[in-house]
Structures are given as C-alpha cells and as structure tokens.
PDB file of C-alpha atoms in Angstrom:
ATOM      1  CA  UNK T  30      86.559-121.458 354.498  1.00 40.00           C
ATOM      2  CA  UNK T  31      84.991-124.511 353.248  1.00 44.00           C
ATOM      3  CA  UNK T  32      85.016-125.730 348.829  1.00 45.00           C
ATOM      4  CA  UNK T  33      82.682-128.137 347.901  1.00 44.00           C
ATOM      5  CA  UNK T  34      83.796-129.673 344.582  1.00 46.00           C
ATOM      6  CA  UNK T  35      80.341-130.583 343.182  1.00 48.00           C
ATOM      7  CA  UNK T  36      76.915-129.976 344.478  1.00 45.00           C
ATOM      8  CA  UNK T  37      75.238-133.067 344.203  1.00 49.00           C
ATOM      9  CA  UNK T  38      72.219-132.557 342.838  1.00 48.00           C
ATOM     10  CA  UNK T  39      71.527-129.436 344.081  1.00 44.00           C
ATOM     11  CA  UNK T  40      72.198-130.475 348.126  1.00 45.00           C
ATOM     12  CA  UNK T  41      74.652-128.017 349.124  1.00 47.00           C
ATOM     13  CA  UNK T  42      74.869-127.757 353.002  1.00 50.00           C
ATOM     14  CA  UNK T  43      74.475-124.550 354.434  1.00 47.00           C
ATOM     15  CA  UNK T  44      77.518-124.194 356.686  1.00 51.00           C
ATOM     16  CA  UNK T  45      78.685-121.594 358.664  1.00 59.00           C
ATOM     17  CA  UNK T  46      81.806-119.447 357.191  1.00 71.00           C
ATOM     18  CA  UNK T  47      82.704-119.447 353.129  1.00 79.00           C
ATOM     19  CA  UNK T  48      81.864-121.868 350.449  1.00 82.00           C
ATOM     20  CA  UNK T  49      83.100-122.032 347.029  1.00 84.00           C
ATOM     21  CA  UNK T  50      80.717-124.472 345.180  1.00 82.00           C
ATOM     22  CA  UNK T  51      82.468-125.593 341.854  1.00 82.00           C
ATOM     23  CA  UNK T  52      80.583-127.704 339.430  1.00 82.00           C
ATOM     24  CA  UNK T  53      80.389-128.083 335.690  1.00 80.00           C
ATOM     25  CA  UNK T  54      76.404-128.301 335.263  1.00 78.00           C
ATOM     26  CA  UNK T  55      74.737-125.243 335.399  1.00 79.00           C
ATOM     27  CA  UNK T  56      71.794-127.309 336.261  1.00 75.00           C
ATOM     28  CA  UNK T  57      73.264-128.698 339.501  1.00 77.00           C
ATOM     29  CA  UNK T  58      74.449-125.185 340.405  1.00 81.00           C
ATOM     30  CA  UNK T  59      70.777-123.695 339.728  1.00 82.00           C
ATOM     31  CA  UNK T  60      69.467-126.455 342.191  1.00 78.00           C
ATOM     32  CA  UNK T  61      71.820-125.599 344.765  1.00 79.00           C
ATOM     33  CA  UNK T  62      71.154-122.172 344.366  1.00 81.00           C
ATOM     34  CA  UNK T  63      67.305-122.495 344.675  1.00 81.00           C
ATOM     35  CA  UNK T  64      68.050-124.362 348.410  1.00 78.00           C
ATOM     36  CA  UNK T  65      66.650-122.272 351.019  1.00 75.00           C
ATOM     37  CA  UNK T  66      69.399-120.571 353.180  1.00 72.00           C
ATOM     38  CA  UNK T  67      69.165-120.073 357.009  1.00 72.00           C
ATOM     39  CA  UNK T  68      69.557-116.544 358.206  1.00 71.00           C
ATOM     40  CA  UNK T  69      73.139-117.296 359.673  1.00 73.00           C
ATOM     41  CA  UNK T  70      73.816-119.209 357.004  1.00 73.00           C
ATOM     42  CA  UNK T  71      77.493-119.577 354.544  1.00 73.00           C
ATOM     43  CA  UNK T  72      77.979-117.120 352.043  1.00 79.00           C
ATOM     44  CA  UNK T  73      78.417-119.440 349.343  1.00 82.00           C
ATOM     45  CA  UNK T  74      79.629-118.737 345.524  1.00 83.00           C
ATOM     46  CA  UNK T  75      79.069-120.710 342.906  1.00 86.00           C
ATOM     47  CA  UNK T  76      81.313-121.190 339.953  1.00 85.00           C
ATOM     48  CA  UNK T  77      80.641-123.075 336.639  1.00 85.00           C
ATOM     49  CA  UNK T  78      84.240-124.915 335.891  1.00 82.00           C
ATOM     50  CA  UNK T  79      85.148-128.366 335.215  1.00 81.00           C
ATOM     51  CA  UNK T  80      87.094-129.296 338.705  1.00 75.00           C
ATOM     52  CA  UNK T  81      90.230-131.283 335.973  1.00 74.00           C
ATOM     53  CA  UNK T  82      91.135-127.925 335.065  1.00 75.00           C
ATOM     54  CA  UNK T  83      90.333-125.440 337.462  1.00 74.00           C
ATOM     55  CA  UNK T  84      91.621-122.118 336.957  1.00 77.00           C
ATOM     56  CA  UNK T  85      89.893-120.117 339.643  1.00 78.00           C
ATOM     57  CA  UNK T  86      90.470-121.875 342.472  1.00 79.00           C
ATOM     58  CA  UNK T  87      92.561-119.890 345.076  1.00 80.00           C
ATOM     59  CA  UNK T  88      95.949-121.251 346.056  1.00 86.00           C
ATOM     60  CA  UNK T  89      96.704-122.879 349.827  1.00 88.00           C
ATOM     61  CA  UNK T  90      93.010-120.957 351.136  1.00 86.00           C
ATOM     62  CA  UNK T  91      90.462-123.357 352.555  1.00 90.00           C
ATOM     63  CA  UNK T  92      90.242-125.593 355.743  1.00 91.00           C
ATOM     64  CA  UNK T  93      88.290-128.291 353.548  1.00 92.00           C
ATOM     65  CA  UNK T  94      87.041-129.709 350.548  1.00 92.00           C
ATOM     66  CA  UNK T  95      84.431-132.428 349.929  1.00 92.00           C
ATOM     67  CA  UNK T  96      83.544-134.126 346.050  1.00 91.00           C
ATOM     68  CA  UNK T  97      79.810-135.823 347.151  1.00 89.00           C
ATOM     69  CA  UNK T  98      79.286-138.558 343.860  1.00 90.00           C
ATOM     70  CA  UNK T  99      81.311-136.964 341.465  1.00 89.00           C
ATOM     71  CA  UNK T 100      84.834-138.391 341.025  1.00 92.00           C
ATOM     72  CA  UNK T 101      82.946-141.164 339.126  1.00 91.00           C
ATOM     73  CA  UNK T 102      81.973-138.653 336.335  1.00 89.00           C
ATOM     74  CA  UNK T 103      85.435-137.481 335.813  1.00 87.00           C
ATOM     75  CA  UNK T 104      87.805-138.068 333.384  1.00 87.00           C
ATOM     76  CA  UNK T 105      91.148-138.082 335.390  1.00 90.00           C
ATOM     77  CA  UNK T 106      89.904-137.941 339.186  1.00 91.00           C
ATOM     78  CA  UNK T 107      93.513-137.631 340.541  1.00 91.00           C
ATOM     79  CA  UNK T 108      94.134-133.987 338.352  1.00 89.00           C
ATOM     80  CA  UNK T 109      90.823-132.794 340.501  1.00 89.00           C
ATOM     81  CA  UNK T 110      91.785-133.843 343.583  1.00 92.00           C
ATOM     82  CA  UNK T 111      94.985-132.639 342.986  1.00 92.00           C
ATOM     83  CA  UNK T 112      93.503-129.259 341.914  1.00 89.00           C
ATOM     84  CA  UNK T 113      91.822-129.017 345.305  1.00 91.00           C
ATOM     85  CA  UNK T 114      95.069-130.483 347.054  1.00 94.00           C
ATOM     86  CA  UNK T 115      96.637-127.075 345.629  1.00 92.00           C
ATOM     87  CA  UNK T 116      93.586-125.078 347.244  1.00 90.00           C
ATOM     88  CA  UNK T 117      93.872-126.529 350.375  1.00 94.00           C
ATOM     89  CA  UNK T 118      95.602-125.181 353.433  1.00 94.00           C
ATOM     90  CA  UNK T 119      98.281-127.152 354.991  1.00 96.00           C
ATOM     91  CA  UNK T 120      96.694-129.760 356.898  1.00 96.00           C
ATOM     92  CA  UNK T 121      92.992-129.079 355.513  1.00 95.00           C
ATOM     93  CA  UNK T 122      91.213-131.915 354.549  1.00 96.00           C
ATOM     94  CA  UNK T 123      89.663-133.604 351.446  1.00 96.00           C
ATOM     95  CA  UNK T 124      86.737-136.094 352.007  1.00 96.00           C
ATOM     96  CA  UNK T 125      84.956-137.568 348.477  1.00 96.00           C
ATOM     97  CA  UNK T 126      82.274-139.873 348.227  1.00 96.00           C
ATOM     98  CA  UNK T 127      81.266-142.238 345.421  1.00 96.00           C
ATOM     99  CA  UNK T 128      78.712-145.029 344.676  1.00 96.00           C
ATOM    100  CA  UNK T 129      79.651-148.915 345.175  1.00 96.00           C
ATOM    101  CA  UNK T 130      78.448-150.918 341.743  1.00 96.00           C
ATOM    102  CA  UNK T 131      74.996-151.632 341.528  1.00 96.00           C
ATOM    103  CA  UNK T 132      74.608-155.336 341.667  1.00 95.00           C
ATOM    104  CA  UNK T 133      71.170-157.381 342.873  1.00 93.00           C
ATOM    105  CA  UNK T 134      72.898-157.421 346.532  1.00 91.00           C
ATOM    106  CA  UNK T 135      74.191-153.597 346.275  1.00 91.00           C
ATOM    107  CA  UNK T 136      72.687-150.169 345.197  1.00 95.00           C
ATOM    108  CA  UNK T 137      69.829-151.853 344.193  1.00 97.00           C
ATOM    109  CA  UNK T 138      68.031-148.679 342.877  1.00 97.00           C
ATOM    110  CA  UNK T 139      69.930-148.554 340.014  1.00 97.00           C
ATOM    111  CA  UNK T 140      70.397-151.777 339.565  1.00 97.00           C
ATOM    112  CA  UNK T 141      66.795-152.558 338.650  1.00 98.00           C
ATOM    113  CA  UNK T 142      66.541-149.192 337.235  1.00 97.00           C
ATOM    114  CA  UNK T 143      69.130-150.438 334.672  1.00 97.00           C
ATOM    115  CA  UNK T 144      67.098-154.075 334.684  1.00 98.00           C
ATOM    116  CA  UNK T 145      63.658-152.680 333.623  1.00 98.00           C
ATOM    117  CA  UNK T 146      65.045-150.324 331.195  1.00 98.00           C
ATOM    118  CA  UNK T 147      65.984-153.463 329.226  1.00 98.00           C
ATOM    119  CA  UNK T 148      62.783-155.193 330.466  1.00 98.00           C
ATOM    120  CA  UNK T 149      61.467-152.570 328.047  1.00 97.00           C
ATOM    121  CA  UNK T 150      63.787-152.322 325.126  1.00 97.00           C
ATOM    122  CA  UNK T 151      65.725-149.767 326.067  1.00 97.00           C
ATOM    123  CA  UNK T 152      69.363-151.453 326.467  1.00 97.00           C
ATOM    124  CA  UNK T 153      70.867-148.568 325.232  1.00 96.00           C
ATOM    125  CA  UNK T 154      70.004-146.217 327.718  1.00 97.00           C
ATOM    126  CA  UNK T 155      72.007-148.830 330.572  1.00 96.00           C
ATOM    127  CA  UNK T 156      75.148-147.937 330.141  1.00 95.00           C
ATOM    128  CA  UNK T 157      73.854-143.809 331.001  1.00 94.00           C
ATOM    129  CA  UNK T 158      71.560-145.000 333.865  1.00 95.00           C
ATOM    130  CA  UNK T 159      74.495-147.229 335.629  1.00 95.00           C
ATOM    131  CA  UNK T 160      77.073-144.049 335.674  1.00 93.00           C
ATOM    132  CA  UNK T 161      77.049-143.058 338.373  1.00 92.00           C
ATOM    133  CA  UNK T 162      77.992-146.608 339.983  1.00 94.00           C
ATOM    134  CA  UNK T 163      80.709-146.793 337.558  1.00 94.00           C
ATOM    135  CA  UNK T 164      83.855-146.078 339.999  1.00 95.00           C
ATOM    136  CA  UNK T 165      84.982-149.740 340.270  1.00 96.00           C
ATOM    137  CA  UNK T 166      83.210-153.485 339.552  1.00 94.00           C
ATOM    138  CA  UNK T 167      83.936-155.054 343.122  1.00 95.00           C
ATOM    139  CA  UNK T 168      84.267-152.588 346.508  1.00 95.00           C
ATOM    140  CA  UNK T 169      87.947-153.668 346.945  1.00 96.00           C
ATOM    141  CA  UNK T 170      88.996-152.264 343.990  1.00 97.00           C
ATOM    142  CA  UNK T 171      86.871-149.386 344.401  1.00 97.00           C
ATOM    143  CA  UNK T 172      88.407-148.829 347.743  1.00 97.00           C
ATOM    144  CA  UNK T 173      91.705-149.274 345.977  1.00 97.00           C
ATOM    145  CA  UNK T 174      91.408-146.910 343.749  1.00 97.00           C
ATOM    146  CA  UNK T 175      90.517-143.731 345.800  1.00 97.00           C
ATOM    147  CA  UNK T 176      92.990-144.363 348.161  1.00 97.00           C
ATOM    148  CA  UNK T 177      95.627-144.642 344.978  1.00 96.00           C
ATOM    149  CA  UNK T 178      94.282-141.185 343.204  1.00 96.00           C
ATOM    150  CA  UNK T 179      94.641-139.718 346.994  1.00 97.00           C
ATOM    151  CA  UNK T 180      98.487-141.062 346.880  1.00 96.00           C
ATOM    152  CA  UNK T 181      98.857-139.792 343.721  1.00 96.00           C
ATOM    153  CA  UNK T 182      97.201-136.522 344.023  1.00 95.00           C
ATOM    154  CA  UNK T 183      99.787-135.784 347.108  1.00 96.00           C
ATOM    155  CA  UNK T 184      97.205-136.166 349.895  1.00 97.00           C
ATOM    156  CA  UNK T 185      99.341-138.154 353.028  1.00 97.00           C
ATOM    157  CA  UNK T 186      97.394-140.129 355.637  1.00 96.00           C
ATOM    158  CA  UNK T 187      95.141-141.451 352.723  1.00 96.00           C
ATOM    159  CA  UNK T 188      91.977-143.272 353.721  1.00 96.00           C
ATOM    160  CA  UNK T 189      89.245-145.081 352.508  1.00 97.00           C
ATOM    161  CA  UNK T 190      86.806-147.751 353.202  1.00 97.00           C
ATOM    162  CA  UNK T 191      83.216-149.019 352.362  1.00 97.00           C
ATOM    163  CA  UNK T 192      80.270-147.106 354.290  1.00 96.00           C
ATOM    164  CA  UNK T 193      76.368-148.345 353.993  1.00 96.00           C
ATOM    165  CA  UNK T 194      73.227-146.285 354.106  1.00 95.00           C
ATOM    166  CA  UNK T 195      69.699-146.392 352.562  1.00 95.00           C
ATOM    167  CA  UNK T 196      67.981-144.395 349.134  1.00 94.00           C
ATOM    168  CA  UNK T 197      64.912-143.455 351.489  1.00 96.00           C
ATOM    169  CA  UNK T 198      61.614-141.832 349.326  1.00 97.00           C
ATOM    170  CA  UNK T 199      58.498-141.607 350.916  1.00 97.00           C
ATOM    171  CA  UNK T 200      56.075-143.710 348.101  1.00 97.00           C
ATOM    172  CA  UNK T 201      56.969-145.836 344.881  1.00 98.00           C
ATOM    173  CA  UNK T 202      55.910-142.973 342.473  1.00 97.00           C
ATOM    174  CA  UNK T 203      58.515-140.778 343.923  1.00 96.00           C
ATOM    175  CA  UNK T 204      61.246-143.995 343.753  1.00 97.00           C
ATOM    176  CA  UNK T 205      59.717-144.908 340.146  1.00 97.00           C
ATOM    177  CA  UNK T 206      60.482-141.298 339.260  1.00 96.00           C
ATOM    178  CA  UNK T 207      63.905-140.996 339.730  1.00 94.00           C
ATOM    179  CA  UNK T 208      64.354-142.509 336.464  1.00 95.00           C
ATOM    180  CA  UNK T 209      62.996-139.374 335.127  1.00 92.00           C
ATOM    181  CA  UNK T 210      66.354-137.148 336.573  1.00 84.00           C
ATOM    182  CA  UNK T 211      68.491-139.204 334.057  1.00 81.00           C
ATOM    183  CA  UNK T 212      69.539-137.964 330.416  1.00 87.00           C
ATOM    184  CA  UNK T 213      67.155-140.266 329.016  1.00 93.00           C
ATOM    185  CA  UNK T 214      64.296-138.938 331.332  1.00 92.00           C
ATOM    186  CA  UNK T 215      62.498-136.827 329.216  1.00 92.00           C
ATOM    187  CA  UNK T 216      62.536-139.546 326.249  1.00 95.00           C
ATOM    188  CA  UNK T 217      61.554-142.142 328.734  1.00 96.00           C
ATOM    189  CA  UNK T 218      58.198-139.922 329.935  1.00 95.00           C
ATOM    190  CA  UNK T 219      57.592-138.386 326.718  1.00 96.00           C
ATOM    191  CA  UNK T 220      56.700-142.012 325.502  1.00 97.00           C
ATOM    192  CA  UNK T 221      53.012-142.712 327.207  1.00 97.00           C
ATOM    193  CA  UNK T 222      53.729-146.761 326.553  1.00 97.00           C
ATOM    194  CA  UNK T 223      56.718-146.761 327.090  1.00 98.00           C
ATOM    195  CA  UNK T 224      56.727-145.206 330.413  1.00 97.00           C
ATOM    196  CA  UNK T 225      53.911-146.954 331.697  1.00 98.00           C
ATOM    197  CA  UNK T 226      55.880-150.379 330.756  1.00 98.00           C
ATOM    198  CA  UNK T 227      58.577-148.840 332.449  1.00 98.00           C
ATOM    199  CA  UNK T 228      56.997-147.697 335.252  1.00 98.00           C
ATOM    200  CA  UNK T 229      55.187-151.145 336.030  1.00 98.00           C
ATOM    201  CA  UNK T 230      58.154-152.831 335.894  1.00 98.00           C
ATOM    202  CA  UNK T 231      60.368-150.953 337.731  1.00 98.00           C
ATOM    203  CA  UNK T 232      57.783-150.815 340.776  1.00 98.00           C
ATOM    204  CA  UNK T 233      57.175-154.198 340.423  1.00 98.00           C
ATOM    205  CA  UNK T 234      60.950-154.754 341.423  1.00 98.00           C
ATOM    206  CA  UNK T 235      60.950-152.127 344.164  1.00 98.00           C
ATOM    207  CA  UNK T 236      57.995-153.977 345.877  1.00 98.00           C
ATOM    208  CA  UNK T 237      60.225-155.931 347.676  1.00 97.00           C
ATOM    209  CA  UNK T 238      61.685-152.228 349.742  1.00 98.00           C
ATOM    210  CA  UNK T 239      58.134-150.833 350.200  1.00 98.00           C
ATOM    211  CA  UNK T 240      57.269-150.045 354.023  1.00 97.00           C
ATOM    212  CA  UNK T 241      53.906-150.795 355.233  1.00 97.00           C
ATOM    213  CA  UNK T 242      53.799-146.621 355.377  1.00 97.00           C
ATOM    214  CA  UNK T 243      54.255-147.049 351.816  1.00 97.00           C
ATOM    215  CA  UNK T 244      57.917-145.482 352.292  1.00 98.00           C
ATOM    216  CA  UNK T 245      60.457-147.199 349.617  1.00 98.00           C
ATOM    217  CA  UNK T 246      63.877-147.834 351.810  1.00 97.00           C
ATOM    218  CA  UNK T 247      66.901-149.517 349.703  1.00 97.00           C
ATOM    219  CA  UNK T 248      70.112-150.375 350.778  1.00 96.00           C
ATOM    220  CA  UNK T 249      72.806-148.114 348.959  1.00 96.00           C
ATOM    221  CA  UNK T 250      76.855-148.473 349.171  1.00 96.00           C
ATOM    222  CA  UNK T 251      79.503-145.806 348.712  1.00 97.00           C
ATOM    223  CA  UNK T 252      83.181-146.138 349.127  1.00 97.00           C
ATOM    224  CA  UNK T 253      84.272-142.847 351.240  1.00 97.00           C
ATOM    225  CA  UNK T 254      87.616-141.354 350.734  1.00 97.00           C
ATOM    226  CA  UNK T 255      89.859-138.901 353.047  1.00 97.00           C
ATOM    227  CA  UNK T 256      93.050-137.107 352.615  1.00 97.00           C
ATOM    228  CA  UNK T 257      94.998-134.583 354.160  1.00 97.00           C
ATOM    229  CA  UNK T 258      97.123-131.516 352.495  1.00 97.00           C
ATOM    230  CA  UNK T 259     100.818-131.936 353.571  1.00 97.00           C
ATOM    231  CA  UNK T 260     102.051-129.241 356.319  1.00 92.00           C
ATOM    232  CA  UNK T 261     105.151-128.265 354.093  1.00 83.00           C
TER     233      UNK T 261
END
C-alpha cells in the first residue's frame, strides 16, 4: 500500500498495489483523476482533506508515503508529516520533495516569471507566483529545515540533501504559459495588453534556455527529504 500526500498537479504515478491520494484542491485531485491508467494499474482513491489535520487516514497501514512540492504550501509541515508518520507501517518510508528559492542562478523559471510580472506592473502578484519556492532563502537552510520537521515529526534516520534537474517544455509558448496555471492566471490572460507585455518579456528572458529544436530546458533545484517510521 502506497499514500501519496499531494498530487502535484495532477501527476499521480500509476503504481502497482493501493494508493490513497490526499490533497486539499479539488482541482489537483480532478487532474490526477483525468491521468490515463494502465490496465494493471493501482487502484487509487482520492480524498479531499487538508494533510495538517487528517482525519481519515488509516493508522500504522502503508509501506510508503511521498509529499511531491507541497510541504512549502503548508502551514505547520511537521503536523503533516507527522500525520503520515502515524499512517505509516513500522519501518515504511516517507520521501517529500520541495523547490530550492528561485534566484537568477537557481529555479530560474520562476524567477523571471516573478521578474517580468513586475517588468509589467504587476508587483503584487510576486509574492503568489514565488510560492512555491518559498521553503527556505539559501539551500542550507532549506536542507535544514526538512531534516528538523523529519526529527520532529518522529521519523529516525532523517535525510536530506540538495538534488538538480531541469523544467523541460517543448517551445517558449508552452514555457511562457505556465504563468497562466497561477492564481493570477486568468487576470493575467484576460488582459490582451497586459499579457502580450507579459508574454514578450517573459520569453525574452527564457531566450537564453531555448534549444535549437526550439525545446525550453531550465535548470530547477529541490531539496529532497527521507524518513523512516520507527519499528516500535
């Protein structure tokens, strides 16, 4: 049996055996329901609950449990992972995932996202786009800090460390558009000007990733986390 603490923007893995995917946006649980399944697929439930203060998690019953970019959004991070500690089996294990800040020499995506936005005006719509890179300011502190909520959650052999990887899309319309997925999104495309502003911009500051394919490749950085339930 495997939980899955958020579903990421709809990309749930299809895994063999039982999954229990918990999230608090019906939105992320309607894209991870409209995934295509293979035919020997996980059955996989979905539940609509905020993972601080689960109430429908079962008690000591799966193997593992992964959070993919969503400790960042949470109020008290520690009272979710301590809410899957308590679903966990002895020994099962807990892996999480969250962004490294978005700097000009890190997670560049959002960083320029955040950049054009007030290339345009729109300042007040930073603070929303840079969320998600909000775990720490510097990647020792955000390493720090997962492997303290994993201490303090109850998890032993905590672990974490600093892994990089790329934000692949295959043109700059589809990088340009991400900035449509964000709360501001439909504000930012409803405005013609503004989004075209925007959009110029934005590109103009990707150029630098574009492929000769066209393909947009960025650098990204996430801090990966890893605990294990106690055997007692």
């Amino acid at each position: 049996m495997i939980d899955r603490l958020t579903t990421d923007d709809g990309a749930l893995r299809r895994t063999q055996g039982k999954v229990t995917a918990l999230d608090n946006s019906p939105g992320m649980l309607n894209r991870a329901r409209s995934k295509p399944a293979d035919a020997d697929a996980a059955t996989i439930s979905y539940v609509e609950e905020d993972a601080c203060a689960s109430t429908t998690l079962p008690s000591r019953e799966f193997h593992r449990a992964y959070c993919q970019q969503g400790l960042q959004f949470m109020p008290d991070p520690a009272a979710a992972m301590r809410a899957v500690l308590a679903s966990l089996q002895p020994g099962g294990h807990f892996t999480a995932a969250v962004w490294a800040p978005a700097s000009a020499e890190s997670n560049q995506t959002i960083y320029h996202l955040c950049e054009a936005l007030r290339d345009v005006g729109k300042d007040d719509w930073v603070d929303v786009a840079d969320k998600p890179m909000s775990w720490s300011t510097t990647d020792a502190a955000g390493v720090s800090k997962l492997e303290d909520c994993l201490v303090d959650a109850g998890f032993i052999n905590p672990d974490a460390h600093v892994e990089d990887g790329e934000f692949r899309f295959k043109d700059m319309t589809t990088a340009v558009d991400i900035a449509k997925v964000g709360p501001f999104g439909e504000a930012l495309a409803a405005d013609e000007a503004l989004w075209n502003a925007f959009r110029e911009n934005y590109a103009a500051r990707l150029a630098r990733f574009e492929r000769p394919d066209g393909a947009v490749i960025v650098p990204a950085r996430s801090f990966i986390a890893h605990g294990v339930a106690p055997w007692n």
